[in-house]
PDB file of C-alpha atoms in Angstrom:
ATOM      1  CA  UNK A 206      59.490  89.695  40.949  1.00 56.00           C
ATOM      2  CA  UNK A 207      56.975  88.406  43.495  1.00 72.00           C
ATOM      3  CA  UNK A 208      58.106  87.130  46.892  1.00 88.00           C
ATOM      4  CA  UNK A 209      58.191  83.462  45.931  1.00 91.00           C
ATOM      5  CA  UNK A 210      58.931  82.241  49.453  1.00 92.00           C
ATOM      6  CA  UNK A 211      55.894  84.043  50.834  1.00 91.00           C
ATOM      7  CA  UNK A 212      53.687  82.700  48.032  1.00 93.00           C
ATOM      8  CA  UNK A 213      54.770  79.125  48.703  1.00 94.00           C
ATOM      9  CA  UNK A 214      54.528  79.486  52.498  1.00 93.00           C
ATOM     10  CA  UNK A 215      50.939  80.717  52.162  1.00 91.00           C
ATOM     11  CA  UNK A 216      50.107  77.767  49.922  1.00 94.00           C
ATOM     12  CA  UNK A 217      51.575  75.395  52.514  1.00 94.00           C
ATOM     13  CA  UNK A 218      49.247  76.908  55.121  1.00 91.00           C
ATOM     14  CA  UNK A 219      46.217  76.325  52.873  1.00 90.00           C
ATOM     15  CA  UNK A 220      47.185  72.706  52.358  1.00 94.00           C
ATOM     16  CA  UNK A 221      47.914  72.058  56.037  1.00 93.00           C
ATOM     17  CA  UNK A 222      44.553  73.533  56.988  1.00 90.00           C
ATOM     18  CA  UNK A 223      42.825  71.339  54.403  1.00 92.00           C
ATOM     19  CA  UNK A 224      44.534  68.187  55.638  1.00 94.00           C
ATOM     20  CA  UNK A 225      43.701  68.844  59.278  1.00 92.00           C
ATOM     21  CA  UNK A 226      40.164  69.932  58.427  1.00 92.00           C
ATOM     22  CA  UNK A 227      39.334  66.853  56.364  1.00 94.00           C
ATOM     23  CA  UNK A 228      40.905  64.609  59.026  1.00 94.00           C
ATOM     24  CA  UNK A 229      38.677  66.145  61.680  1.00 91.00           C
ATOM     25  CA  UNK A 230      35.564  65.744  59.539  1.00 92.00           C
ATOM     26  CA  UNK A 231      36.558  62.112  58.871  1.00 92.00           C
ATOM     27  CA  UNK A 232      36.617  61.535  62.636  1.00 91.00           C
ATOM     28  CA  UNK A 233      33.177  63.099  63.065  1.00 89.00           C
ATOM     29  CA  UNK A 234      31.197  61.390  60.320  1.00 88.00           C
ATOM     30  CA  UNK A 235      29.714  57.929  60.621  1.00 87.00           C
ATOM     31  CA  UNK A 236      29.030  57.083  56.985  1.00 88.00           C
ATOM     32  CA  UNK A 237      31.844  54.855  55.582  1.00 89.00           C
ATOM     33  CA  UNK A 238      31.671  56.596  52.178  1.00 89.00           C
ATOM     34  CA  UNK A 239      32.093  59.966  53.867  1.00 91.00           C
ATOM     35  CA  UNK A 240      35.000  58.678  55.958  1.00 90.00           C
ATOM     36  CA  UNK A 241      36.774  57.372  52.852  1.00 92.00           C
ATOM     37  CA  UNK A 242      36.211  60.641  50.988  1.00 94.00           C
ATOM     38  CA  UNK A 243      37.520  62.760  53.861  1.00 94.00           C
ATOM     39  CA  UNK A 244      40.490  60.436  54.399  1.00 95.00           C
ATOM     40  CA  UNK A 245      41.421  60.651  50.734  1.00 95.00           C
ATOM     41  CA  UNK A 246      41.112  64.448  50.684  1.00 96.00           C
ATOM     42  CA  UNK A 247      43.176  64.766  53.886  1.00 96.00           C
ATOM     43  CA  UNK A 248      45.930  62.575  52.460  1.00 96.00           C
ATOM     44  CA  UNK A 249      45.955  64.528  49.192  1.00 96.00           C
ATOM     45  CA  UNK A 250      46.234  67.851  51.010  1.00 96.00           C
ATOM     46  CA  UNK A 251      49.045  66.482  53.172  1.00 97.00           C
ATOM     47  CA  UNK A 252      50.898  65.400  50.039  1.00 97.00           C
ATOM     48  CA  UNK A 253      50.347  68.834  48.488  1.00 96.00           C
ATOM     49  CA  UNK A 254      51.846  70.467  51.595  1.00 96.00           C
ATOM     50  CA  UNK A 255      54.850  68.143  51.350  1.00 96.00           C
ATOM     51  CA  UNK A 256      55.419  69.051  47.692  1.00 95.00           C
ATOM     52  CA  UNK A 257      55.199  72.736  48.526  1.00 96.00           C
ATOM     53  CA  UNK A 258      57.531  72.436  51.520  1.00 96.00           C
ATOM     54  CA  UNK A 259      60.161  70.861  49.269  1.00 94.00           C
ATOM     55  CA  UNK A 260      59.762  73.698  46.782  1.00 93.00           C
ATOM     56  CA  UNK A 261      59.993  76.220  49.616  1.00 95.00           C
ATOM     57  CA  UNK A 262      63.210  74.608  50.854  1.00 94.00           C
ATOM     58  CA  UNK A 263      64.671  74.890  47.326  1.00 92.00           C
ATOM     59  CA  UNK A 264      63.965  78.617  47.509  1.00 90.00           C
ATOM     60  CA  UNK A 265      65.670  78.884  50.913  1.00 92.00           C
ATOM     61  CA  UNK A 266      62.501  79.302  52.954  1.00 91.00           C
ATOM     62  CA  UNK A 267      60.810  77.417  55.761  1.00 88.00           C
ATOM     63  CA  UNK A 268      57.122  76.761  56.359  1.00 87.00           C
ATOM     64  CA  UNK A 269      55.377  78.134  59.426  1.00 83.00           C
ATOM     65  CA  UNK A 270      53.967  75.763  61.999  1.00 79.00           C
ATOM     66  CA  UNK A 271      50.324  74.848  61.490  1.00 77.00           C
ATOM     67  CA  UNK A 272      47.856  77.086  63.323  1.00 76.00           C
ATOM     68  CA  UNK A 273      45.491  74.930  65.376  1.00 78.00           C
ATOM     69  CA  UNK A 274      43.605  78.143  66.264  1.00 79.00           C
ATOM     70  CA  UNK A 275      42.672  78.666  62.615  1.00 70.00           C
ATOM     71  CA  UNK A 276      41.283  75.128  62.384  1.00 74.00           C
ATOM     72  CA  UNK A 277      39.434  75.430  65.679  1.00 75.00           C
ATOM     73  CA  UNK A 278      37.790  78.684  64.570  1.00 74.00           C
ATOM     74  CA  UNK A 279      36.668  77.138  61.280  1.00 66.00           C
ATOM     75  CA  UNK A 280      35.219  74.114  63.052  1.00 70.00           C
ATOM     76  CA  UNK A 281      33.536  76.209  65.736  1.00 71.00           C
ATOM     77  CA  UNK A 282      31.743  78.187  63.024  1.00 69.00           C
ATOM     78  CA  UNK A 283      30.266  74.956  61.653  1.00 66.00           C
ATOM     79  CA  UNK A 284      29.757  73.048  64.879  1.00 66.00           C
ATOM     80  CA  UNK A 285      28.790  75.579  67.557  1.00 64.00           C
ATOM     81  CA  UNK A 286      27.892  72.745  69.908  1.00 62.00           C
ATOM     82  CA  UNK A 287      30.388  70.119  70.913  1.00 60.00           C
ATOM     83  CA  UNK A 288      30.037  67.108  68.621  1.00 65.00           C
ATOM     84  CA  UNK A 289      30.909  63.523  69.389  1.00 71.00           C
ATOM     85  CA  UNK A 290      32.854  61.231  67.123  1.00 74.00           C
ATOM     86  CA  UNK A 291      30.630  59.638  64.462  1.00 72.00           C
ATOM     87  CA  UNK A 292      27.704  61.875  65.384  1.00 74.00           C
ATOM     88  CA  UNK A 293      27.708  64.541  62.696  1.00 80.00           C
ATOM     89  CA  UNK A 294      24.187  65.321  61.440  1.00 79.00           C
ATOM     90  CA  UNK A 295      23.345  65.848  57.772  1.00 82.00           C
ATOM     91  CA  UNK A 296      22.823  69.600  58.247  1.00 84.00           C
ATOM     92  CA  UNK A 297      26.266  69.835  59.864  1.00 85.00           C
ATOM     93  CA  UNK A 298      27.783  67.733  57.085  1.00 89.00           C
ATOM     94  CA  UNK A 299      26.333  70.146  54.532  1.00 91.00           C
ATOM     95  CA  UNK A 300      27.971  73.087  56.309  1.00 88.00           C
ATOM     96  CA  UNK A 301      31.236  71.161  56.562  1.00 89.00           C
ATOM     97  CA  UNK A 302      31.183  70.429  52.831  1.00 93.00           C
ATOM     98  CA  UNK A 303      30.429  74.083  52.078  1.00 93.00           C
ATOM     99  CA  UNK A 304      33.505  75.168  54.035  1.00 90.00           C
ATOM    100  CA  UNK A 305      35.536  72.540  52.176  1.00 92.00           C
ATOM    101  CA  UNK A 306      34.238  73.934  48.874  1.00 95.00           C
ATOM    102  CA  UNK A 307      35.191  77.482  49.885  1.00 93.00           C
ATOM    103  CA  UNK A 308      38.635  76.252  50.909  1.00 91.00           C
ATOM    104  CA  UNK A 309      39.170  74.431  47.612  1.00 94.00           C
ATOM    105  CA  UNK A 310      38.004  77.463  45.616  1.00 95.00           C
ATOM    106  CA  UNK A 311      40.390  79.691  47.555  1.00 93.00           C
ATOM    107  CA  UNK A 312      43.265  77.311  46.816  1.00 93.00           C
ATOM    108  CA  UNK A 313      42.355  77.091  43.127  1.00 96.00           C
ATOM    109  CA  UNK A 314      42.253  80.881  42.812  1.00 95.00           C
ATOM    110  CA  UNK A 315      45.548  81.212  44.670  1.00 95.00           C
ATOM    111  CA  UNK A 316      47.341  78.661  42.495  1.00 96.00           C
ATOM    112  CA  UNK A 317      45.882  80.131  39.324  1.00 95.00           C
ATOM    113  CA  UNK A 318      46.857  83.670  40.296  1.00 93.00           C
ATOM    114  CA  UNK A 319      50.401  82.702  41.283  1.00 93.00           C
ATOM    115  CA  UNK A 320      51.191  80.232  38.493  1.00 91.00           C
ATOM    116  CA  UNK A 321      53.323  82.860  36.762  1.00 88.00           C
ATOM    117  CA  UNK A 322      56.070  83.474  39.323  1.00 85.00           C
ATOM    118  CA  UNK A 323      58.854  83.239  36.739  1.00 85.00           C
ATOM    119  CA  UNK A 324      60.159  80.206  38.632  1.00 86.00           C
ATOM    120  CA  UNK A 325      59.417  77.435  36.153  1.00 87.00           C
ATOM    121  CA  UNK A 326      59.385  74.575  38.649  1.00 86.00           C
ATOM    122  CA  UNK A 327      57.002  76.458  40.964  1.00 89.00           C
ATOM    123  CA  UNK A 328      54.715  77.437  38.111  1.00 93.00           C
ATOM    124  CA  UNK A 329      54.458  73.761  37.115  1.00 94.00           C
ATOM    125  CA  UNK A 330      53.733  72.729  40.709  1.00 94.00           C
ATOM    126  CA  UNK A 331      51.007  75.362  41.028  1.00 96.00           C
ATOM    127  CA  UNK A 332      49.357  74.332  37.763  1.00 96.00           C
ATOM    128  CA  UNK A 333      49.407  70.678  38.829  1.00 95.00           C
ATOM    129  CA  UNK A 334      47.962  71.489  42.261  1.00 96.00           C
ATOM    130  CA  UNK A 335      45.301  73.709  40.685  1.00 97.00           C
ATOM    131  CA  UNK A 336      44.095  70.740  38.607  1.00 96.00           C
ATOM    132  CA  UNK A 337      44.088  68.456  41.632  1.00 96.00           C
ATOM    133  CA  UNK A 338      42.101  70.962  43.686  1.00 96.00           C
ATOM    134  CA  UNK A 339      39.578  71.240  40.841  1.00 97.00           C
ATOM    135  CA  UNK A 340      39.063  67.485  41.225  1.00 95.00           C
ATOM    136  CA  UNK A 341      38.534  67.904  44.972  1.00 96.00           C
ATOM    137  CA  UNK A 342      36.055  70.686  44.317  1.00 97.00           C
ATOM    138  CA  UNK A 343      34.058  68.469  41.960  1.00 96.00           C
ATOM    139  CA  UNK A 344      33.928  65.651  44.540  1.00 95.00           C
ATOM    140  CA  UNK A 345      32.765  68.006  47.269  1.00 96.00           C
ATOM    141  CA  UNK A 346      30.136  69.640  45.058  1.00 96.00           C
ATOM    142  CA  UNK A 347      28.797  66.231  44.050  1.00 95.00           C
ATOM    143  CA  UNK A 348      28.542  65.167  47.689  1.00 94.00           C
ATOM    144  CA  UNK A 349      26.843  68.448  48.567  1.00 95.00           C
ATOM    145  CA  UNK A 350      24.183  67.808  45.937  1.00 95.00           C
ATOM    146  CA  UNK A 351      23.515  64.331  47.318  1.00 93.00           C
ATOM    147  CA  UNK A 352      23.381  65.566  50.905  1.00 93.00           C
ATOM    148  CA  UNK A 353      21.039  68.434  50.052  1.00 94.00           C
ATOM    149  CA  UNK A 354      18.785  66.244  47.891  1.00 92.00           C
ATOM    150  CA  UNK A 355      18.312  63.182  50.053  1.00 89.00           C
ATOM    151  CA  UNK A 356      20.657  63.430  53.023  1.00 86.00           C
ATOM    152  CA  UNK A 357      23.038  60.665  51.974  1.00 89.00           C
ATOM    153  CA  UNK A 358      26.691  60.766  51.031  1.00 90.00           C
ATOM    154  CA  UNK A 359      27.769  60.044  47.496  1.00 89.00           C
ATOM    155  CA  UNK A 360      31.273  59.416  48.843  1.00 86.00           C
ATOM    156  CA  UNK A 361      34.224  58.496  46.725  1.00 76.00           C
ATOM    157  CA  UNK A 362      35.569  55.242  45.388  1.00 67.00           C
ATOM    158  CA  UNK A 363      39.322  55.459  44.840  1.00 64.00           C
ATOM    159  CA  UNK A 364      40.901  53.478  42.048  1.00 58.00           C
ATOM    160  CA  UNK A 365      43.638  52.355  44.424  1.00 48.00           C
ATOM    161  CA  UNK A 366      43.417  52.556  48.187  1.00 45.00           C
TER     162      UNK A 366
END
């Protein structure tokens, strides 16, 4: 049987990174549609981490503290120069979206691969999160197309905010 606690703890790390990453991008972009999209993604990832932490606690495990170093490295790769709040350029936004896409794909693959842990409740959680991350991926890919085509954000209009 796989080490369920380790699987869940790794998933928590992915989600925490995503939440912090999208929050940081939200702070850097000026476009209101981009801000709303990043805020929504950050909140979703935070909720995913919360769900996973509860599942981890059921299994008798505890999540590791978030690694700010990991976030800083990811951001430094995209923004080699110091950026000011609300000053992110389109080319930087494209790179930021690409990292978000890679992150979502990694999460989707991880949930898909580990959705057969033999712990029914965890398998259901992973399948649900996989579907949610597929939705995030679609939003990011759509925004990437708009940014690459004409340099504007497509954004996101939530049903309820």
